[in-house]
XYZ file of C-alpha atoms in Angstrom:
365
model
C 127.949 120.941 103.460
C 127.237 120.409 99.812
C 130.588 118.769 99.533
C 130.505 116.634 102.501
C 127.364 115.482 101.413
C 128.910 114.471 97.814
C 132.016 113.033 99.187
C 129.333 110.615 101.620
C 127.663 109.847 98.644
C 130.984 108.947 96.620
C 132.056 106.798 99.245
C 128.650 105.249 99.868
C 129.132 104.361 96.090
C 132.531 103.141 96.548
C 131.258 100.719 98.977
C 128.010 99.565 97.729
C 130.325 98.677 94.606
C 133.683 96.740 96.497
C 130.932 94.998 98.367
C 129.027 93.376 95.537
C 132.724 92.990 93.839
C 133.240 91.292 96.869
C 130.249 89.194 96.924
C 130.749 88.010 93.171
C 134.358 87.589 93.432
C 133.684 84.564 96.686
C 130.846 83.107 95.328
C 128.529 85.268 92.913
C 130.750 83.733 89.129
C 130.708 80.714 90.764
C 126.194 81.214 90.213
C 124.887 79.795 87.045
C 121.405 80.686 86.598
C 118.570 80.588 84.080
C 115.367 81.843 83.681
C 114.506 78.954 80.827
C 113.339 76.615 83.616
C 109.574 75.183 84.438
C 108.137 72.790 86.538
C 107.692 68.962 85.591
C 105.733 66.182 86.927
C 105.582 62.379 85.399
C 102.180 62.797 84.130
C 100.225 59.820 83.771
C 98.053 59.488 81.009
C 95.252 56.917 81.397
C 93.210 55.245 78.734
C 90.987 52.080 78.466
C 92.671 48.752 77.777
C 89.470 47.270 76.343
C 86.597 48.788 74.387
C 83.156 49.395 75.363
C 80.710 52.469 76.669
C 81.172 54.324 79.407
C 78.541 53.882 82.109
C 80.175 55.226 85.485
C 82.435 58.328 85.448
C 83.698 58.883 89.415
C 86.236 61.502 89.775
C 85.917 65.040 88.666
C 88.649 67.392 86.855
C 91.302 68.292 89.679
C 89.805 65.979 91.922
C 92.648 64.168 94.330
C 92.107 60.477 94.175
C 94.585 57.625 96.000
C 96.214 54.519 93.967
C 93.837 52.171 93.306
C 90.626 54.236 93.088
C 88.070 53.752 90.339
C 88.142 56.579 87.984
C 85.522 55.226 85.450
C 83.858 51.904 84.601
C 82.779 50.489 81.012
C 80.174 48.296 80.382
C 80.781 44.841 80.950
C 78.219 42.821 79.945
C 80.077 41.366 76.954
C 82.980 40.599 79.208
C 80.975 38.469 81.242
C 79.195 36.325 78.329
C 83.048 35.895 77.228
C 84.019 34.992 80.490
C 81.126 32.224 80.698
C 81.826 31.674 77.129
C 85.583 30.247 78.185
C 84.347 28.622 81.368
C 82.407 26.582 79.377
C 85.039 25.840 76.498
C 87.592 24.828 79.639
C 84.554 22.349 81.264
C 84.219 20.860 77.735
C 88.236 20.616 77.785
C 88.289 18.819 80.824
C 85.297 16.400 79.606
C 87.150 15.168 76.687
C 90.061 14.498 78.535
C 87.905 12.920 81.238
C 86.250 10.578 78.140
C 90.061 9.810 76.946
C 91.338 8.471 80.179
C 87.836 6.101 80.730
C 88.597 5.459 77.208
C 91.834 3.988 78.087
C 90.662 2.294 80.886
C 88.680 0.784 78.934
C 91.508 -0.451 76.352
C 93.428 -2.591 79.455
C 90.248 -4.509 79.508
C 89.660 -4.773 75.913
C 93.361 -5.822 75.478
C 92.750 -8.577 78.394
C 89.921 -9.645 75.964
C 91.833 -9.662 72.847
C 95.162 -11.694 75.008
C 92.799 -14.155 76.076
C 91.142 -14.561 72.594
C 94.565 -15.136 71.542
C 95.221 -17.848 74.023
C 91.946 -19.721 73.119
C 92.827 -19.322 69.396
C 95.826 -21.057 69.909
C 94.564 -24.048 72.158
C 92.264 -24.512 69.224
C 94.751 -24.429 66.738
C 97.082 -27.281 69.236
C 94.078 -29.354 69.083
C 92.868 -29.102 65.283
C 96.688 -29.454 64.556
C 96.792 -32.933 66.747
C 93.609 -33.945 65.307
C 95.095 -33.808 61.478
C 98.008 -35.490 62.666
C 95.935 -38.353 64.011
C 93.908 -38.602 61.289
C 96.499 -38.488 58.639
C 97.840 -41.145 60.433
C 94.399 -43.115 60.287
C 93.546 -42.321 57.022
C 96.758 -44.288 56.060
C 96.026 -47.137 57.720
C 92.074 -46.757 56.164
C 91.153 -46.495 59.304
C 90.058 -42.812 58.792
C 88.023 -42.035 55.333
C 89.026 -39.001 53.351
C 85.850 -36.976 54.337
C 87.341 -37.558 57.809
C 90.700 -36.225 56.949
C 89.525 -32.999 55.150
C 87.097 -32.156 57.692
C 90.067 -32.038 59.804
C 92.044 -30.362 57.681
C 89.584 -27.576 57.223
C 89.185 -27.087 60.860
C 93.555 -26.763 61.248
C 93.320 -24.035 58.707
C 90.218 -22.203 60.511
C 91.474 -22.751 63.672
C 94.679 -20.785 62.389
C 92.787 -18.075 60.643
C 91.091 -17.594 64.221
C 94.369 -17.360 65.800
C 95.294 -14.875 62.869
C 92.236 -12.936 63.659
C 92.765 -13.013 67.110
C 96.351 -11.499 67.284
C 95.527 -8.601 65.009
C 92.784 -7.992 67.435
C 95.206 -7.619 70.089
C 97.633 -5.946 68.116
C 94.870 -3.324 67.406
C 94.404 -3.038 70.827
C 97.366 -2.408 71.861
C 97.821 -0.169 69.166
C 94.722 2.169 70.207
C 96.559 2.929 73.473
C 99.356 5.870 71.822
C 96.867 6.828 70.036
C 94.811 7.554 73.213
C 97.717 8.890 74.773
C 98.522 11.446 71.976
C 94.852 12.445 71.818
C 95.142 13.038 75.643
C 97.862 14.843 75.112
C 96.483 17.218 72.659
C 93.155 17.430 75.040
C 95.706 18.749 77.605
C 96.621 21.545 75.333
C 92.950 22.289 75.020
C 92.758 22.684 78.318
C 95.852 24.984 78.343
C 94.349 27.007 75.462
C 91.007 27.153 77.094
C 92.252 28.521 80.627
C 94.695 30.732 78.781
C 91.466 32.283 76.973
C 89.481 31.983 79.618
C 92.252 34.310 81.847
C 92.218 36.902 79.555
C 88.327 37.081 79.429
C 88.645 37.480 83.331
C 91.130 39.990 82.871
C 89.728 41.737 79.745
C 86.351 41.832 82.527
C 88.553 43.414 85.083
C 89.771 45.960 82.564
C 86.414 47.284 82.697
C 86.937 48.843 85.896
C 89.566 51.184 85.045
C 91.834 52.518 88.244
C 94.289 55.100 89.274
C 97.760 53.573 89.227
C 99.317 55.978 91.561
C 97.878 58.848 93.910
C 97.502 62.368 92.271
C 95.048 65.165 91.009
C 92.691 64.213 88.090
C 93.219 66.524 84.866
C 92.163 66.737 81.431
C 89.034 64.623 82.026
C 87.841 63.627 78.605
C 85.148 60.823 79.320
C 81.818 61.128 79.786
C 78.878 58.650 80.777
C 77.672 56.927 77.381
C 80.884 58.058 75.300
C 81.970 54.852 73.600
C 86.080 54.285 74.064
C 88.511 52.262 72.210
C 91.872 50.550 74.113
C 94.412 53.188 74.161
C 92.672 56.273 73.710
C 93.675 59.361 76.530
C 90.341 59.175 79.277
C 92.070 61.362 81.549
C 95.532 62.132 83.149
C 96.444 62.111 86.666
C 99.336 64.790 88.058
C 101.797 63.155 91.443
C 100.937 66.409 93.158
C 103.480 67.474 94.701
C 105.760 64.872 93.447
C 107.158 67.857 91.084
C 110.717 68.358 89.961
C 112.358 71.262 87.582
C 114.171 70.822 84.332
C 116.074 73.821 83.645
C 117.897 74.791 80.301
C 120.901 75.721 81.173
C 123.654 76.943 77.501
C 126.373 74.693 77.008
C 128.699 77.494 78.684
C 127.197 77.302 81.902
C 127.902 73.013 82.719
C 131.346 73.380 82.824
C 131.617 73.042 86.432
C 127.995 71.840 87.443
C 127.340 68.674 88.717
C 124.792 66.601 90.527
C 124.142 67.255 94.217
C 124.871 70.989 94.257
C 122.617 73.457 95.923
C 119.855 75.463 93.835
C 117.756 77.914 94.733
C 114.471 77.987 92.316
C 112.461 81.415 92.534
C 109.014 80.963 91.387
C 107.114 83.164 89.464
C 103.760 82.229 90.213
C 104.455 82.322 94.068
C 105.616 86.498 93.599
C 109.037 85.792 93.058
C 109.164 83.146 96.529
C 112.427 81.329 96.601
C 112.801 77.405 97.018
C 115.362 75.492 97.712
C 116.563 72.307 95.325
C 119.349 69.938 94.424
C 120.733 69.299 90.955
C 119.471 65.340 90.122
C 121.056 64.943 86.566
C 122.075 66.271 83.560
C 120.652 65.332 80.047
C 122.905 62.858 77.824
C 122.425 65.453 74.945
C 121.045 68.670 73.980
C 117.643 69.666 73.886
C 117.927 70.241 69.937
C 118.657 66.260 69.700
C 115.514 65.339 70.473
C 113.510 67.573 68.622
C 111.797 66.024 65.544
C 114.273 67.279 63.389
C 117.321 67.475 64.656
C 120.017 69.920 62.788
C 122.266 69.194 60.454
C 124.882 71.378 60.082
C 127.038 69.733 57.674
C 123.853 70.159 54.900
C 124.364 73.690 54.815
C 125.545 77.241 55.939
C 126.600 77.074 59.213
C 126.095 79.291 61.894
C 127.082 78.726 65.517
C 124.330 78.734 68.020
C 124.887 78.057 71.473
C 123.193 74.983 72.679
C 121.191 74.127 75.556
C 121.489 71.268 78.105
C 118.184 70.044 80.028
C 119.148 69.544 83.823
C 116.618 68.074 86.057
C 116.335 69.390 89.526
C 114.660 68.020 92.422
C 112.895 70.123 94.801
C 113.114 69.909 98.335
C 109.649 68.784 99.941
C 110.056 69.863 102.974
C 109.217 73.433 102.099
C 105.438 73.928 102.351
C 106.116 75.866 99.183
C 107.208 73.185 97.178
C 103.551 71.331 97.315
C 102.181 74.785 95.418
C 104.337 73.743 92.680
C 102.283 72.688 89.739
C 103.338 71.204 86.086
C 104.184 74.299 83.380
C 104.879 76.864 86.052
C 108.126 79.294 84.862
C 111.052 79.451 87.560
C 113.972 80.921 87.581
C 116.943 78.872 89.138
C 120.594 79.763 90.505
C 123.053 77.141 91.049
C 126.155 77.019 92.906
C 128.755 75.686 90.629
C 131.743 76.409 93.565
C 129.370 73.538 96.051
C 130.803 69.993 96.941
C 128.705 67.554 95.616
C 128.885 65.814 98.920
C 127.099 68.492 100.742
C 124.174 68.677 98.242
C 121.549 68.128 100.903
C 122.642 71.789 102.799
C 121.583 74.578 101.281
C 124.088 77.263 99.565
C 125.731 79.479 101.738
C 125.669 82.423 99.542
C 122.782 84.606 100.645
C 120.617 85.515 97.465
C 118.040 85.819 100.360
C 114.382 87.349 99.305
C 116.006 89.971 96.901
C 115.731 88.911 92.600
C 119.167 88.044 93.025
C 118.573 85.128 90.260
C 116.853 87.029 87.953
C 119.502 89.620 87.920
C 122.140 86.501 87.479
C 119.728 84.654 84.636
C 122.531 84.670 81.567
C 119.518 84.629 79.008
């Protein structure tokens, strides 16, 4: 009996071990997994875009709020004396430009004055001019006396200092008109300037309502009622719960034959080890070590090799109830099948690591 019993137990080895030779010959090498793998969300960090004091605070820490809802409010009394402040600056605007254009109304008429003060000038000049002539003519004949003939002679040369006077009035007339026109021109850009400055005070008021750009969870509340905040600095953040993907660090031996669209299963730790199933989305242009702060440099020094590791984002497939427990900075462990057609990335792998820690036992750490 004893030896049946061993030679059951032999075989039972046997077996267990050309099955799970089996099982990682057809698709178990073809498994990259890692254990250096956590859950990411695109946090959204919100801060003031204007500076005042905080009088409203209405969310809470891990409070769920929609796009669009007000998350705080700053006091906005000097927003709107700004705001009336460049309402008033683009009504004086318009006023001068309002005063230039009666201003060159005006100037047609004045230059009708000066044109026709020109015309009179110079029917008085035509008859001083034919009274001289006369009386030079008389006074050589002594039928005019000299008296005569000055007197006429003074009023030709007045009469042509009127005309004189007369033509530079219209040519100042006429000349006031560009210069109306430029001044116009530069009361347009007032205007310009003034609604320009008068839009930002509108929008510098609306700034003090501060809202949630997108739909999430409210974290890392830092504002309180009365705190006094300065454009740019961190209020609060809001998490896209459950709009949560993995980045996994997989070594530089294990991308060989990975590529977006193949099947991953992600096992979560916080969830007792529950599986989940995911798609590769991309893999990072360069190694994690590249984008540290500073970055190696081999060539300054003794070399030693160190094998490198390659972020690769995964996304997670909603439509597992599990996947909206998924939270930013949770540790998972994920498998992926290297041996999967791209193409079929939206089935799930066909190997079955089923409920067991078959990751975990794969992670290559």
């Amino acid at each position: 009996m004893k030896r049946i019993i061993g030679v059951l137990v032999v075989l039972a080895v046997l077996g267990a071990a050309g099955w799970y030779g089996a099982a990682w010959w057809t698709h178990g090498r073809f498994v990259e997994s890692t254990d250096d793998a956590y859950v990411h969300s695109d946090i959204a960090n919100i801060a003031p875009r204007v500076a005042g004091q905080v009088v409203a605070v209405a969310v809470a820490d891990n409070s769920t709020v929609a796009e669009g809802a007000v998350l705080f409010r700053i006091d906005d009394a000097d927003y709107k004396v700004r705001v009336a402040e460049a309402e008033a600056a683009l009504d004086s605007a318009h006023a001068a430009v309002e005063v230039i254009d009666r201003r060159l109304e005006l100037s047609g008429s004045e230059i009708a004055r000066a044109e026709a003060g020109v015309a009179a000038a110079r029917a008085e000049r035509s008859r001083a001019g034919g009274d001289l002539s006369r009386y030079v003519a008389l006074n050589k004949s002594a039928a005019a006396s000299t008296q005569r003939l000055e007197t006429a002679r003074a009023d030709a040369r007045k009469a042509e200092a009127s005309l004189a006077e007369a033509e530079a009035d219209l040519a100042t007339a006429r000349g006031q008109v560009p210069v109306l026109r430029a001044n116009r021109g530069e009361a347009l850009a007032q205007i310009a300037s003034a609604d320009a400055r008068l839009a930002a005070a509108r929008l510098d008021l609306d700034h003090t309502v501060v809202q949630a750009p997108r739909a999430g969870v409210v974290a890392n509340r830092a504002v309180e009622v009365g705190e006094y905040v300065k454009p740019g600095q961190t209020a609060l953040a809001i998490v896209p719960l459950p709009e949560t993907y993995v980045v996994a660090n997989f070594k530089e031996t294990q991308l060989g034959d990975m590529r977006p669209g193949q099947p991953v299963v992600i096992e979560v730790d916080a969830l007792g080890g529950r599986e989940i199933h995911g798609t590769v989305e991309s893999m990072s242009p360069a190694s994690g070590s590249r984008f540290s702060l500073l970055p190696p440099e081999n060539a300054t020094g003794n070399f030693t090799k160190i094998v490198q590791r390659v972020p690769v984002r995964i996304t997670v497939d909603d439509t597992d109830d599990a996947a909206h427990l998924l939270v930013p900075g949770l540790s998972v462990v994920v498998a992926v099948d290297t041996s999967a057609v791209p193409d079929a990335a939206s089935h799930r792998p066909a190997y079955g690591l089923g409920a067991s820690a078959a990751p975990r036992a794969l992670a290559q750490r």
